[in-house]
Amino acid sequence: MINLVLFGPPGAGKGTQSIRIAGQYHLAHISTGDIFRSEIKNETPLGLKVRSIIEKGELVPDELLIDLLRTAMNRHTELNGFIFDGFPRTLRQAADLDDLLKETGEKVTLTLALEVDDQELMTRLLNRARIEGRKDDTEQVIANRLKVYQTQTSPLIEYYKRQGKFRVVHGKGSVEEILGRLCKVIDGVVE
Ligand code: AMP
């Protein structure tokens, strides 16, 4: 199986690229952000619990992620593996993911980081706000999400680097160009 983590700050293009990679390699695309947005839209108990956290740009507590992930993964066992988009976001989540994969004798194959500068991220996210109207895409919340990424998520770079699983891909260019760069790295590792 191929288990990929697509890593990067908000606005780096993780969602756009994950969907394409999932299609190309027959992987299940698991986006915790999409799952939360759907729970909020359907006003489920989980959705009601996490809405204000997400609207502020904070992270949902780690202990709420593990069951969610297990359910999402169990739904897609027929494919070649998974691409995780927006997960893990903390060291605890990375350890939980390792444990979960271990249950079926699996592990993270590769972590791909999309690198985009802050100025470009802000431009992209404000643009997305105009198109999609996401509540967490206001300038103030975006600034907080970038800060949260720096403090809570970026320590994962070292975590995966130590395991020799971390690769950086330049995240600026056309969707197809960036996809090409990502696939080249994946093909070099999985073949
Ligand atoms: P995203 O669409 O991945 O940018 O996620 C949107 C928001 O959902 C984030 O800003 C967090 O509030 C929440 N979220 C998504 N994934 C996670 C995660 N793995 N851990 C904690 N919070 C998350």
JSON list of C-alpha atoms and ligand atoms in Angstrom, two decimals:
[
{"chain": "A", "resi": 1, "resn": "MET", "atom": "CA", "xyz": [0.00, 0.00, 0.00]},
{"chain": "A", "resi": 2, "resn": "ILE", "atom": "CA", "xyz": [0.99, 3.63, -0.53]},
{"chain": "A", "resi": 3, "resn": "ASN", "atom": "CA", "xyz": [0.25, 5.98, 2.36]},
{"chain": "A", "resi": 4, "resn": "LEU", "atom": "CA", "xyz": [1.04, 9.59, 1.55]},
{"chain": "A", "resi": 5, "resn": "VAL", "atom": "CA", "xyz": [0.83, 12.68, 3.71]},
{"chain": "A", "resi": 6, "resn": "LEU", "atom": "CA", "xyz": [0.41, 15.93, 1.81]},
{"chain": "A", "resi": 7, "resn": "PHE", "atom": "CA", "xyz": [1.88, 18.59, 4.03]},
{"chain": "A", "resi": 8, "resn": "GLY", "atom": "CA", "xyz": [1.98, 22.37, 3.92]},
{"chain": "A", "resi": 9, "resn": "PRO", "atom": "CA", "xyz": [0.44, 25.56, 5.28]},
{"chain": "A", "resi": 10, "resn": "PRO", "atom": "CA", "xyz": [-3.17, 26.56, 4.58]},
{"chain": "A", "resi": 11, "resn": "GLY", "atom": "CA", "xyz": [-3.49, 27.69, 0.97]},
{"chain": "A", "resi": 12, "resn": "ALA", "atom": "CA", "xyz": [-0.53, 25.64, -0.28]},
{"chain": "A", "resi": 13, "resn": "GLY", "atom": "CA", "xyz": [-2.79, 23.65, -2.61]},
{"chain": "A", "resi": 14, "resn": "LYS", "atom": "CA", "xyz": [-3.06, 20.43, -0.60]},
{"chain": "A", "resi": 15, "resn": "GLY", "atom": "CA", "xyz": [-6.73, 19.85, -1.44]},
{"chain": "A", "resi": 16, "resn": "THR", "atom": "CA", "xyz": [-6.38, 20.48, -5.17]},
{"chain": "A", "resi": 17, "resn": "GLN", "atom": "CA", "xyz": [-3.35, 18.22, -5.50]},
{"chain": "A", "resi": 18, "resn": "SER", "atom": "CA", "xyz": [-4.58, 15.47, -3.14]},
{"chain": "A", "resi": 19, "resn": "ILE", "atom": "CA", "xyz": [-7.66, 14.85, -5.25]},
{"chain": "A", "resi": 20, "resn": "ARG", "atom": "CA", "xyz": [-5.53, 14.45, -8.36]},
{"chain": "A", "resi": 21, "resn": "ILE", "atom": "CA", "xyz": [-2.94, 12.23, -6.71]},
{"chain": "A", "resi": 22, "resn": "ALA", "atom": "CA", "xyz": [-5.73, 10.07, -5.25]},
{"chain": "A", "resi": 23, "resn": "GLY", "atom": "CA", "xyz": [-7.13, 9.57, -8.75]},
{"chain": "A", "resi": 24, "resn": "GLN", "atom": "CA", "xyz": [-3.79, 8.82, -10.32]},
{"chain": "A", "resi": 25, "resn": "TYR", "atom": "CA", "xyz": [-2.59, 6.25, -7.76]},
{"chain": "A", "resi": 26, "resn": "HIS", "atom": "CA", "xyz": [-6.02, 4.88, -6.73]},
{"chain": "A", "resi": 27, "resn": "LEU", "atom": "CA", "xyz": [-5.76, 6.15, -3.18]},
{"chain": "A", "resi": 28, "resn": "ALA", "atom": "CA", "xyz": [-8.50, 7.20, -0.78]},
{"chain": "A", "resi": 29, "resn": "HIS", "atom": "CA", "xyz": [-8.38, 10.97, -0.22]},
{"chain": "A", "resi": 30, "resn": "ILE", "atom": "CA", "xyz": [-8.87, 11.76, 3.44]},
{"chain": "A", "resi": 31, "resn": "SER", "atom": "CA", "xyz": [-9.26, 15.46, 4.23]},
{"chain": "A", "resi": 32, "resn": "THR", "atom": "CA", "xyz": [-10.03, 16.12, 7.89]},
{"chain": "A", "resi": 33, "resn": "GLY", "atom": "CA", "xyz": [-10.97, 19.72, 6.99]},
{"chain": "A", "resi": 34, "resn": "ASP", "atom": "CA", "xyz": [-13.59, 18.45, 4.49]},
{"chain": "A", "resi": 35, "resn": "ILE", "atom": "CA", "xyz": [-14.93, 16.00, 7.07]},
{"chain": "A", "resi": 36, "resn": "PHE", "atom": "CA", "xyz": [-15.30, 18.78, 9.64]},
{"chain": "A", "resi": 37, "resn": "ARG", "atom": "CA", "xyz": [-16.98, 21.11, 7.12]},
{"chain": "A", "resi": 38, "resn": "SER", "atom": "CA", "xyz": [-19.49, 18.40, 6.26]},
{"chain": "A", "resi": 39, "resn": "GLU", "atom": "CA", "xyz": [-20.19, 17.73, 9.97]},
{"chain": "A", "resi": 40, "resn": "ILE", "atom": "CA", "xyz": [-20.75, 21.46, 10.53]},
{"chain": "A", "resi": 41, "resn": "LYS", "atom": "CA", "xyz": [-23.06, 21.72, 7.51]},
{"chain": "A", "resi": 42, "resn": "ASN", "atom": "CA", "xyz": [-25.12, 18.76, 8.73]},
{"chain": "A", "resi": 43, "resn": "GLU", "atom": "CA", "xyz": [-25.18, 20.18, 12.27]},
{"chain": "A", "resi": 44, "resn": "THR", "atom": "CA", "xyz": [-24.08, 16.89, 13.81]},
{"chain": "A", "resi": 45, "resn": "PRO", "atom": "CA", "xyz": [-22.99, 16.85, 17.49]},
{"chain": "A", "resi": 46, "resn": "LEU", "atom": "CA", "xyz": [-19.33, 16.84, 16.34]},
{"chain": "A", "resi": 47, "resn": "GLY", "atom": "CA", "xyz": [-20.03, 19.68, 13.91]},
{"chain": "A", "resi": 48, "resn": "LEU", "atom": "CA", "xyz": [-21.59, 21.80, 16.64]},
{"chain": "A", "resi": 49, "resn": "LYS", "atom": "CA", "xyz": [-18.65, 21.08, 18.92]},
{"chain": "A", "resi": 50, "resn": "VAL", "atom": "CA", "xyz": [-15.94, 22.10, 16.45]},
{"chain": "A", "resi": 51, "resn": "ARG", "atom": "CA", "xyz": [-17.58, 24.99, 14.60]},
{"chain": "A", "resi": 52, "resn": "SER", "atom": "CA", "xyz": [-16.36, 27.86, 16.78]},
{"chain": "A", "resi": 53, "resn": "ILE", "atom": "CA", "xyz": [-12.85, 26.36, 16.98]},
{"chain": "A", "resi": 54, "resn": "ILE", "atom": "CA", "xyz": [-12.59, 26.16, 13.19]},
{"chain": "A", "resi": 55, "resn": "GLU", "atom": "CA", "xyz": [-14.04, 29.62, 12.66]},
{"chain": "A", "resi": 56, "resn": "LYS", "atom": "CA", "xyz": [-11.27, 31.03, 14.87]},
{"chain": "A", "resi": 57, "resn": "GLY", "atom": "CA", "xyz": [-8.58, 29.16, 12.93]},
{"chain": "A", "resi": 58, "resn": "GLU", "atom": "CA", "xyz": [-7.56, 27.04, 15.92]},
{"chain": "A", "resi": 59, "resn": "LEU", "atom": "CA", "xyz": [-6.93, 23.29, 15.81]},
{"chain": "A", "resi": 60, "resn": "VAL", "atom": "CA", "xyz": [-9.62, 20.81, 16.82]},
{"chain": "A", "resi": 61, "resn": "PRO", "atom": "CA", "xyz": [-8.37, 18.87, 19.91]},
{"chain": "A", "resi": 62, "resn": "ASP", "atom": "CA", "xyz": [-6.25, 15.83, 18.99]},
{"chain": "A", "resi": 63, "resn": "GLU", "atom": "CA", "xyz": [-8.49, 13.34, 20.80]},
{"chain": "A", "resi": 64, "resn": "LEU", "atom": "CA", "xyz": [-11.38, 14.16, 18.44]},
{"chain": "A", "resi": 65, "resn": "LEU", "atom": "CA", "xyz": [-9.34, 13.22, 15.37]},
{"chain": "A", "resi": 66, "resn": "ILE", "atom": "CA", "xyz": [-8.45, 9.59, 15.92]},
{"chain": "A", "resi": 67, "resn": "ASP", "atom": "CA", "xyz": [-11.94, 8.03, 15.77]},
{"chain": "A", "resi": 68, "resn": "LEU", "atom": "CA", "xyz": [-12.82, 10.22, 12.83]},
{"chain": "A", "resi": 69, "resn": "LEU", "atom": "CA", "xyz": [-9.79, 9.00, 10.98]},
{"chain": "A", "resi": 70, "resn": "ARG", "atom": "CA", "xyz": [-10.36, 5.36, 11.82]},
{"chain": "A", "resi": 71, "resn": "THR", "atom": "CA", "xyz": [-13.93, 5.58, 10.44]},
{"chain": "A", "resi": 72, "resn": "ALA", "atom": "CA", "xyz": [-12.77, 7.34, 7.27]},
{"chain": "A", "resi": 73, "resn": "MET", "atom": "CA", "xyz": [-10.01, 4.78, 6.68]},
{"chain": "A", "resi": 74, "resn": "ASN", "atom": "CA", "xyz": [-12.29, 1.79, 7.24]},
{"chain": "A", "resi": 75, "resn": "ARG", "atom": "CA", "xyz": [-14.57, 3.09, 4.52]},
{"chain": "A", "resi": 76, "resn": "HIS", "atom": "CA", "xyz": [-11.89, 2.78, 1.83]},
{"chain": "A", "resi": 77, "resn": "THR", "atom": "CA", "xyz": [-10.01, -0.45, 2.33]},
{"chain": "A", "resi": 78, "resn": "GLU", "atom": "CA", "xyz": [-10.45, -1.51, -1.31]},
{"chain": "A", "resi": 79, "resn": "LEU", "atom": "CA", "xyz": [-8.00, 1.04, -2.72]},
{"chain": "A", "resi": 80, "resn": "ASN", "atom": "CA", "xyz": [-4.17, 1.07, -2.95]},
{"chain": "A", "resi": 81, "resn": "GLY", "atom": "CA", "xyz": [-3.76, 3.18, 0.17]},
{"chain": "A", "resi": 82, "resn": "PHE", "atom": "CA", "xyz": [-4.42, 6.70, 1.41]},
{"chain": "A", "resi": 83, "resn": "ILE", "atom": "CA", "xyz": [-3.51, 10.29, 0.85]},
{"chain": "A", "resi": 84, "resn": "PHE", "atom": "CA", "xyz": [-3.93, 12.34, 4.01]},
{"chain": "A", "resi": 85, "resn": "ASP", "atom": "CA", "xyz": [-4.70, 16.02, 3.43]},
{"chain": "A", "resi": 86, "resn": "GLY", "atom": "CA", "xyz": [-4.56, 18.35, 6.44]},
{"chain": "A", "resi": 87, "resn": "PHE", "atom": "CA", "xyz": [-3.70, 15.47, 8.77]},
{"chain": "A", "resi": 88, "resn": "PRO", "atom": "CA", "xyz": [-1.57, 15.03, 10.85]},
{"chain": "A", "resi": 89, "resn": "ARG", "atom": "CA", "xyz": [-1.26, 18.59, 12.17]},
{"chain": "A", "resi": 90, "resn": "THR", "atom": "CA", "xyz": [0.40, 17.88, 15.54]},
{"chain": "A", "resi": 91, "resn": "LEU", "atom": "CA", "xyz": [3.05, 15.45, 16.80]},
{"chain": "A", "resi": 92, "resn": "ARG", "atom": "CA", "xyz": [0.38, 13.59, 18.76]},
{"chain": "A", "resi": 93, "resn": "GLN", "atom": "CA", "xyz": [-1.67, 13.13, 15.57]},
{"chain": "A", "resi": 94, "resn": "ALA", "atom": "CA", "xyz": [1.41, 11.86, 13.71]},
{"chain": "A", "resi": 95, "resn": "ALA", "atom": "CA", "xyz": [1.99, 9.27, 16.45]},
{"chain": "A", "resi": 96, "resn": "ASP", "atom": "CA", "xyz": [-1.71, 8.31, 16.37]},
{"chain": "A", "resi": 97, "resn": "LEU", "atom": "CA", "xyz": [-1.54, 7.88, 12.59]},
{"chain": "A", "resi": 98, "resn": "ASP", "atom": "CA", "xyz": [1.52, 5.64, 12.92]},
{"chain": "A", "resi": 99, "resn": "ASP", "atom": "CA", "xyz": [-0.33, 3.50, 15.52]},
{"chain": "A", "resi": 100, "resn": "LEU", "atom": "CA", "xyz": [-3.44, 3.28, 13.37]},
{"chain": "A", "resi": 101, "resn": "LEU", "atom": "CA", "xyz": [-1.50, 2.21, 10.29]},
{"chain": "A", "resi": 102, "resn": "LYS", "atom": "CA", "xyz": [0.48, -0.29, 12.37]},
{"chain": "A", "resi": 103, "resn": "GLU", "atom": "CA", "xyz": [-2.76, -2.11, 13.22]},
{"chain": "A", "resi": 104, "resn": "THR", "atom": "CA", "xyz": [-2.84, -3.34, 9.62]},
{"chain": "A", "resi": 105, "resn": "GLY", "atom": "CA", "xyz": [0.93, -3.67, 9.23]},
{"chain": "A", "resi": 106, "resn": "GLU", "atom": "CA", "xyz": [1.20, -0.38, 7.34]},
{"chain": "A", "resi": 107, "resn": "LYS", "atom": "CA", "xyz": [3.19, 2.83, 7.70]},
{"chain": "A", "resi": 108, "resn": "VAL", "atom": "CA", "xyz": [3.51, 6.30, 6.20]},
{"chain": "A", "resi": 109, "resn": "THR", "atom": "CA", "xyz": [5.31, 5.86, 2.89]},
{"chain": "A", "resi": 110, "resn": "LEU", "atom": "CA", "xyz": [6.17, 9.50, 2.23]},
{"chain": "A", "resi": 111, "resn": "THR", "atom": "CA", "xyz": [5.39, 13.04, 3.35]},
{"chain": "A", "resi": 112, "resn": "LEU", "atom": "CA", "xyz": [5.28, 15.60, 0.55]},
{"chain": "A", "resi": 113, "resn": "ALA", "atom": "CA", "xyz": [5.48, 19.24, 1.56]},
{"chain": "A", "resi": 114, "resn": "LEU", "atom": "CA", "xyz": [4.19, 21.97, -0.74]},
{"chain": "A", "resi": 115, "resn": "GLU", "atom": "CA", "xyz": [6.31, 25.07, -0.24]},
{"chain": "A", "resi": 116, "resn": "VAL", "atom": "CA", "xyz": [4.69, 28.46, -0.91]},
{"chain": "A", "resi": 117, "resn": "ASP", "atom": "CA", "xyz": [5.66, 31.84, 0.59]},
{"chain": "A", "resi": 118, "resn": "ASP", "atom": "CA", "xyz": [3.34, 33.59, 3.10]},
{"chain": "A", "resi": 119, "resn": "GLN", "atom": "CA", "xyz": [2.49, 36.49, 0.79]},
{"chain": "A", "resi": 120, "resn": "GLU", "atom": "CA", "xyz": [1.28, 34.11, -1.92]},
{"chain": "A", "resi": 121, "resn": "LEU", "atom": "CA", "xyz": [-0.65, 32.04, 0.66]},
{"chain": "A", "resi": 122, "resn": "MET", "atom": "CA", "xyz": [-2.53, 35.11, 1.87]},
{"chain": "A", "resi": 123, "resn": "THR", "atom": "CA", "xyz": [-3.39, 36.14, -1.72]},
{"chain": "A", "resi": 124, "resn": "ARG", "atom": "CA", "xyz": [-4.64, 32.64, -2.56]},
{"chain": "A", "resi": 125, "resn": "LEU", "atom": "CA", "xyz": [-6.70, 32.30, 0.62]},
{"chain": "A", "resi": 126, "resn": "LEU", "atom": "CA", "xyz": [-8.34, 35.72, 0.26]},
{"chain": "A", "resi": 127, "resn": "ASN", "atom": "CA", "xyz": [-9.16, 34.79, -3.32]},
{"chain": "A", "resi": 128, "resn": "ARG", "atom": "CA", "xyz": [-10.66, 31.49, -2.18]},
{"chain": "A", "resi": 129, "resn": "ALA", "atom": "CA", "xyz": [-12.73, 33.40, 0.39]},
{"chain": "A", "resi": 130, "resn": "ARG", "atom": "CA", "xyz": [-14.30, 35.39, -2.43]},
{"chain": "A", "resi": 131, "resn": "ILE", "atom": "CA", "xyz": [-15.10, 32.24, -4.41]},
{"chain": "A", "resi": 132, "resn": "GLU", "atom": "CA", "xyz": [-16.07, 29.72, -1.73]},
{"chain": "A", "resi": 133, "resn": "GLY", "atom": "CA", "xyz": [-17.05, 31.99, 1.15]},
{"chain": "A", "resi": 134, "resn": "ARG", "atom": "CA", "xyz": [-15.28, 29.90, 3.79]},
{"chain": "A", "resi": 135, "resn": "LYS", "atom": "CA", "xyz": [-15.76, 31.46, 7.22]},
{"chain": "A", "resi": 136, "resn": "ASP", "atom": "CA", "xyz": [-12.14, 30.78, 8.17]},
{"chain": "A", "resi": 137, "resn": "ASP", "atom": "CA", "xyz": [-10.75, 32.60, 5.14]},
{"chain": "A", "resi": 138, "resn": "THR", "atom": "CA", "xyz": [-10.91, 36.16, 6.55]},
{"chain": "A", "resi": 139, "resn": "GLU", "atom": "CA", "xyz": [-7.61, 38.03, 6.81]},
{"chain": "A", "resi": 140, "resn": "GLN", "atom": "CA", "xyz": [-7.51, 37.83, 10.61]},
{"chain": "A", "resi": 141, "resn": "VAL", "atom": "CA", "xyz": [-8.35, 34.11, 10.78]},
{"chain": "A", "resi": 142, "resn": "ILE", "atom": "CA", "xyz": [-5.90, 33.31, 7.97]},
{"chain": "A", "resi": 143, "resn": "ALA", "atom": "CA", "xyz": [-3.13, 35.05, 9.93]},
{"chain": "A", "resi": 144, "resn": "ASN", "atom": "CA", "xyz": [-4.02, 32.90, 12.94]},
{"chain": "A", "resi": 145, "resn": "ARG", "atom": "CA", "xyz": [-4.07, 29.70, 10.86]},
{"chain": "A", "resi": 146, "resn": "LEU", "atom": "CA", "xyz": [-0.61, 30.51, 9.52]},
{"chain": "A", "resi": 147, "resn": "LYS", "atom": "CA", "xyz": [0.61, 31.10, 13.08]},
{"chain": "A", "resi": 148, "resn": "VAL", "atom": "CA", "xyz": [-0.95, 27.83, 14.28]},
{"chain": "A", "resi": 149, "resn": "TYR", "atom": "CA", "xyz": [0.75, 26.06, 11.38]},
{"chain": "A", "resi": 150, "resn": "GLN", "atom": "CA", "xyz": [4.14, 27.50, 12.38]},
{"chain": "A", "resi": 151, "resn": "THR", "atom": "CA", "xyz": [3.84, 26.66, 16.07]},
{"chain": "A", "resi": 152, "resn": "GLN", "atom": "CA", "xyz": [1.90, 23.38, 16.14]},
{"chain": "A", "resi": 153, "resn": "THR", "atom": "CA", "xyz": [2.28, 21.74, 12.72]},
{"chain": "A", "resi": 154, "resn": "SER", "atom": "CA", "xyz": [5.76, 22.64, 11.47]},
{"chain": "A", "resi": 155, "resn": "PRO", "atom": "CA", "xyz": [7.50, 20.48, 14.18]},
{"chain": "A", "resi": 156, "resn": "LEU", "atom": "CA", "xyz": [6.26, 17.53, 12.09]},
{"chain": "A", "resi": 157, "resn": "ILE", "atom": "CA", "xyz": [8.89, 18.42, 9.48]},
{"chain": "A", "resi": 158, "resn": "GLU", "atom": "CA", "xyz": [11.61, 17.21, 11.86]},
{"chain": "A", "resi": 159, "resn": "TYR", "atom": "CA", "xyz": [9.53, 14.16, 12.83]},
{"chain": "A", "resi": 160, "resn": "TYR", "atom": "CA", "xyz": [9.30, 12.94, 9.23]},
{"chain": "A", "resi": 161, "resn": "LYS", "atom": "CA", "xyz": [12.81, 14.14, 8.28]},
{"chain": "A", "resi": 162, "resn": "ARG", "atom": "CA", "xyz": [14.29, 11.96, 11.01]},
{"chain": "A", "resi": 163, "resn": "GLN", "atom": "CA", "xyz": [12.57, 8.99, 9.41]},
{"chain": "A", "resi": 164, "resn": "GLY", "atom": "CA", "xyz": [13.88, 9.95, 5.94]},
{"chain": "A", "resi": 165, "resn": "LYS", "atom": "CA", "xyz": [10.33, 10.42, 4.68]},
{"chain": "A", "resi": 166, "resn": "PHE", "atom": "CA", "xyz": [10.13, 14.16, 4.09]},
{"chain": "A", "resi": 167, "resn": "ARG", "atom": "CA", "xyz": [10.34, 15.69, 0.62]},
{"chain": "A", "resi": 168, "resn": "VAL", "atom": "CA", "xyz": [9.77, 19.33, -0.35]},
{"chain": "A", "resi": 169, "resn": "VAL", "atom": "CA", "xyz": [8.09, 20.29, -3.62]},
{"chain": "A", "resi": 170, "resn": "HIS", "atom": "CA", "xyz": [7.91, 23.83, -4.99]},
{"chain": "A", "resi": 171, "resn": "GLY", "atom": "CA", "xyz": [4.23, 24.79, -4.74]},
{"chain": "A", "resi": 172, "resn": "LYS", "atom": "CA", "xyz": [4.07, 27.68, -7.22]},
{"chain": "A", "resi": 173, "resn": "GLY", "atom": "CA", "xyz": [3.06, 27.22, -10.85]},
{"chain": "A", "resi": 174, "resn": "SER", "atom": "CA", "xyz": [0.11, 25.71, -12.70]},
{"chain": "A", "resi": 175, "resn": "VAL", "atom": "CA", "xyz": [-1.87, 22.88, -11.12]},
{"chain": "A", "resi": 176, "resn": "GLU", "atom": "CA", "xyz": [-0.48, 20.50, -13.75]},
{"chain": "A", "resi": 177, "resn": "GLU", "atom": "CA", "xyz": [3.12, 21.62, -13.21]},
{"chain": "A", "resi": 178, "resn": "ILE", "atom": "CA", "xyz": [2.91, 21.10, -9.47]},
{"chain": "A", "resi": 179, "resn": "LEU", "atom": "CA", "xyz": [1.18, 17.73, -9.94]},
{"chain": "A", "resi": 180, "resn": "GLY", "atom": "CA", "xyz": [4.01, 16.70, -12.26]},
{"chain": "A", "resi": 181, "resn": "ARG", "atom": "CA", "xyz": [6.60, 17.59, -9.59]},
{"chain": "A", "resi": 182, "resn": "LEU", "atom": "CA", "xyz": [4.72, 15.66, -6.92]},
{"chain": "A", "resi": 183, "resn": "CYS", "atom": "CA", "xyz": [4.27, 12.56, -9.11]},
{"chain": "A", "resi": 184, "resn": "LYS", "atom": "CA", "xyz": [7.95, 12.53, -9.99]},
{"chain": "A", "resi": 185, "resn": "VAL", "atom": "CA", "xyz": [8.87, 12.34, -6.30]},
{"chain": "A", "resi": 186, "resn": "ILE", "atom": "CA", "xyz": [6.20, 9.70, -5.59]},
{"chain": "A", "resi": 187, "resn": "ASP", "atom": "CA", "xyz": [7.29, 7.54, -8.53]},
{"chain": "A", "resi": 188, "resn": "GLY", "atom": "CA", "xyz": [10.89, 7.74, -7.35]},
{"chain": "A", "resi": 189, "resn": "VAL", "atom": "CA", "xyz": [9.90, 6.32, -3.98]},
{"chain": "A", "resi": 190, "resn": "VAL", "atom": "CA", "xyz": [7.16, 3.78, -4.66]},
{"chain": "A", "resi": 191, "resn": "GLU", "atom": "CA", "xyz": [8.63, 2.04, -7.68]},
{"chain": "B", "resi": 1, "resn": "AMP", "atom": "P1", "xyz": [-8.30, 22.60, 6.27]},
{"chain": "B", "resi": 1, "resn": "AMP", "atom": "O1", "xyz": [-9.42, 22.53, 5.30]},
{"chain": "B", "resi": 1, "resn": "AMP", "atom": "O2", "xyz": [-7.41, 21.37, 6.24]},
{"chain": "B", "resi": 1, "resn": "AMP", "atom": "O3", "xyz": [-7.50, 23.87, 6.19]},
{"chain": "B", "resi": 1, "resn": "AMP", "atom": "O4", "xyz": [-8.96, 22.57, 7.72]},
{"chain": "B", "resi": 1, "resn": "AMP", "atom": "C1", "xyz": [-9.83, 23.60, 8.16]},
{"chain": "B", "resi": 1, "resn": "AMP", "atom": "C2", "xyz": [-9.86, 23.66, 9.67]},
{"chain": "B", "resi": 1, "resn": "AMP", "atom": "O5", "xyz": [-10.33, 22.42, 10.21]},
{"chain": "B", "resi": 1, "resn": "AMP", "atom": "C3", "xyz": [-8.51, 23.89, 10.33]},
{"chain": "B", "resi": 1, "resn": "AMP", "atom": "O6", "xyz": [-8.14, 25.26, 10.37]},
{"chain": "B", "resi": 1, "resn": "AMP", "atom": "C4", "xyz": [-8.75, 23.31, 11.73]},
{"chain": "B", "resi": 1, "resn": "AMP", "atom": "O7", "xyz": [-9.52, 24.19, 12.51]},
{"chain": "B", "resi": 1, "resn": "AMP", "atom": "C5", "xyz": [-9.63, 22.09, 11.41]},
{"chain": "B", "resi": 1, "resn": "AMP", "atom": "N1", "xyz": [-8.81, 20.89, 11.15]},
{"chain": "B", "resi": 1, "resn": "AMP", "atom": "C6", "xyz": [-8.69, 20.22, 9.97]},
{"chain": "B", "resi": 1, "resn": "AMP", "atom": "N2", "xyz": [-7.85, 19.18, 10.09]},
{"chain": "B", "resi": 1, "resn": "AMP", "atom": "C7", "xyz": [-7.42, 19.20, 11.38]},
{"chain": "B", "resi": 1, "resn": "AMP", "atom": "C8", "xyz": [-6.51, 18.40, 12.12]},
{"chain": "B", "resi": 1, "resn": "AMP", "atom": "N3", "xyz": [-5.86, 17.37, 11.56]},
{"chain": "B", "resi": 1, "resn": "AMP", "atom": "N4", "xyz": [-6.33, 18.70, 13.43]},
{"chain": "B", "resi": 1, "resn": "AMP", "atom": "C9", "xyz": [-6.97, 19.72, 14.02]},
{"chain": "B", "resi": 1, "resn": "AMP", "atom": "N5", "xyz": [-7.82, 20.54, 13.37]},
{"chain": "B", "resi": 1, "resn": "AMP", "atom": "C10", "xyz": [-8.05, 20.28, 12.06]}
]
